[in-house]
Structures are given as structure tokens and as C-alpha cells.
Amino acid sequence: MNQGTRSRIFSRLMIQPDGCVVWTGAKIDGYGVTSANGRQVRVHRAIYELFAGLISSGLELDHLCRNRACANVDHLEAVTPAENRSRRMRVGRLPGGGGEFQSAKTHCPNGHPYDMREGGRRCRQCRRDQWRGYNARRRQA
């Protein structure tokens, strides 16, 4: 990485009170991206390779802070893809993942409280609205 690219990357990093070094430039899926040598690169990978060394083949970086825009080398760990998925599942970052994040939810995305009597966490109001829409469409046909 040349000096111009380095200075451009460093100019867009901001240190947060929690220790994260957050990328303030363009992002894709929450990950900071920039161009280096005519190619698009993820900022956290470029910073990691610059300060910690190359990422071994078959490994990917896990954000221990759970902030995808963070490029703090102390918040990154090279792990296998399976380990990275496992960690995301534990904190409920993937659909269907268990963990504290998912189980702490008490309301549906529309703001209605979940009803535990429906055989799991379900929103009675949303379900009622879906059935009403379904029946209305059937009557029109």
C-alpha cells in the first residue's frame, strides 16, 4: 500500500470513546471500503495487514467489538469462517441465532408485544393482520 493510500485511509478513521477506530468513509454492509492500487479493499483488512501482518489463507477477521466499521487491530482476530459464524450465532447476529440479543426482544419489528402463548414468540396482531389481508384478497378474486 503506497503512502497516498495510507494517508487517505488514516484521514477517515475516527477514535471512539469505547476504543473503536471507526471508518467514516464509504461502507458496504457496514464494513468500511476504499480503493487501493485500483482495487476495492475492506479497510479493517488493510489496517490489520499493515500493523499485524498478513491474514493466513482460510482465515477471516472477526470484530470482537461487533462493530463492522471498526478498524482497531486490538478489536480484530483472525479466525476460521466456522468460528466466526459460531460467534455471531452466540450473540444473535444471524437469523435464527440464539443468544442474549435475540432472547431480549419483547416486541415484533412493528412494535407489537410478542405473545408467548402462541407456541413461541409470535405477534398476535401481525398474524391477525396477515389473515385479514389474505381473506380480503380471496374475496376479491
CSV table of N, CA, C and O in Angstrom, one decimal, residues 108-113 122-132:
chain,number,residue,atom,x,y,z
A,108,CYS,N,-42.3,-7.2,18.3
A,108,CYS,CA,-42.0,-7.5,16.9
A,108,CYS,C,-41.5,-6.3,16.3
A,108,CYS,O,-41.5,-5.2,16.8
A,109,PRO,N,-41.0,-6.4,15.0
A,109,PRO,CA,-40.4,-5.3,14.3
A,109,PRO,C,-41.5,-4.1,14.1
A,109,PRO,O,-41.1,-3.0,13.9
A,110,ASN,N,-42.8,-4.5,14.2
A,110,ASN,CA,-43.8,-3.4,14.0
A,110,ASN,C,-44.2,-2.8,15.4
A,110,ASN,O,-45.1,-2.0,15.4
A,111,GLY,N,-43.5,-3.2,16.4
A,111,GLY,CA,-43.8,-2.6,17.7
A,111,GLY,C,-44.8,-3.2,18.6
A,111,GLY,O,-45.1,-2.8,19.7
A,112,HIS,N,-45.4,-4.3,18.1
A,112,HIS,CA,-46.4,-5.0,18.9
A,112,HIS,C,-45.7,-6.0,19.9
A,112,HIS,O,-44.7,-6.6,19.6
A,113,PRO,N,-46.3,-6.2,21.1
A,113,PRO,CA,-45.7,-7.1,22.0
A,113,PRO,C,-45.9,-8.6,21.5
A,113,PRO,O,-46.9,-8.9,20.9
A,122,ARG,N,-44.4,-15.0,19.1
A,122,ARG,CA,-45.2,-14.6,17.9
A,122,ARG,C,-46.0,-13.3,18.2
A,122,ARG,O,-46.4,-13.1,19.3
A,123,CYS,N,-46.2,-12.6,17.2
A,123,CYS,CA,-47.0,-11.4,17.4
A,123,CYS,C,-48.4,-11.7,16.9
A,123,CYS,O,-48.7,-11.9,15.7
A,124,ARG,N,-49.4,-11.6,17.8
A,124,ARG,CA,-50.8,-11.9,17.5
A,124,ARG,C,-51.4,-10.9,16.6
A,124,ARG,O,-52.1,-11.2,15.6
A,125,GLN,N,-51.0,-9.6,16.8
A,125,GLN,CA,-51.6,-8.5,15.9
A,125,GLN,C,-51.1,-8.7,14.5
A,125,GLN,O,-51.9,-8.6,13.6
A,126,CYS,N,-49.8,-8.9,14.3
A,126,CYS,CA,-49.3,-9.1,12.9
A,126,CYS,C,-50.0,-10.3,12.2
A,126,CYS,O,-50.3,-10.3,11.0
A,127,ARG,N,-50.1,-11.3,13.0
A,127,ARG,CA,-50.7,-12.6,12.4
A,127,ARG,C,-52.2,-12.3,12.1
A,127,ARG,O,-52.6,-12.7,11.0
A,128,ARG,N,-52.9,-11.6,12.9
A,128,ARG,CA,-54.3,-11.2,12.6
A,128,ARG,C,-54.3,-10.4,11.4
A,128,ARG,O,-55.2,-10.6,10.5
A,129,ASP,N,-53.4,-9.4,11.2
A,129,ASP,CA,-53.4,-8.5,10.0
A,129,ASP,C,-53.1,-9.3,8.8
A,129,ASP,O,-53.7,-9.1,7.7
A,130,GLN,N,-52.2,-10.3,8.9
A,130,GLN,CA,-51.9,-11.2,7.7
A,130,GLN,C,-53.1,-11.9,7.2
A,130,GLN,O,-53.4,-12.0,6.1
A,131,TRP,N,-53.9,-12.5,8.2
A,131,TRP,CA,-55.1,-13.3,7.9
A,131,TRP,C,-56.1,-12.4,7.3
A,131,TRP,O,-56.8,-12.8,6.3
A,132,ARG,N,-56.3,-11.2,7.8
A,132,ARG,CA,-57.3,-10.3,7.2
A,132,ARG,C,-57.0,-9.9,5.8
A,132,ARG,O,-57.8,-9.9,4.9
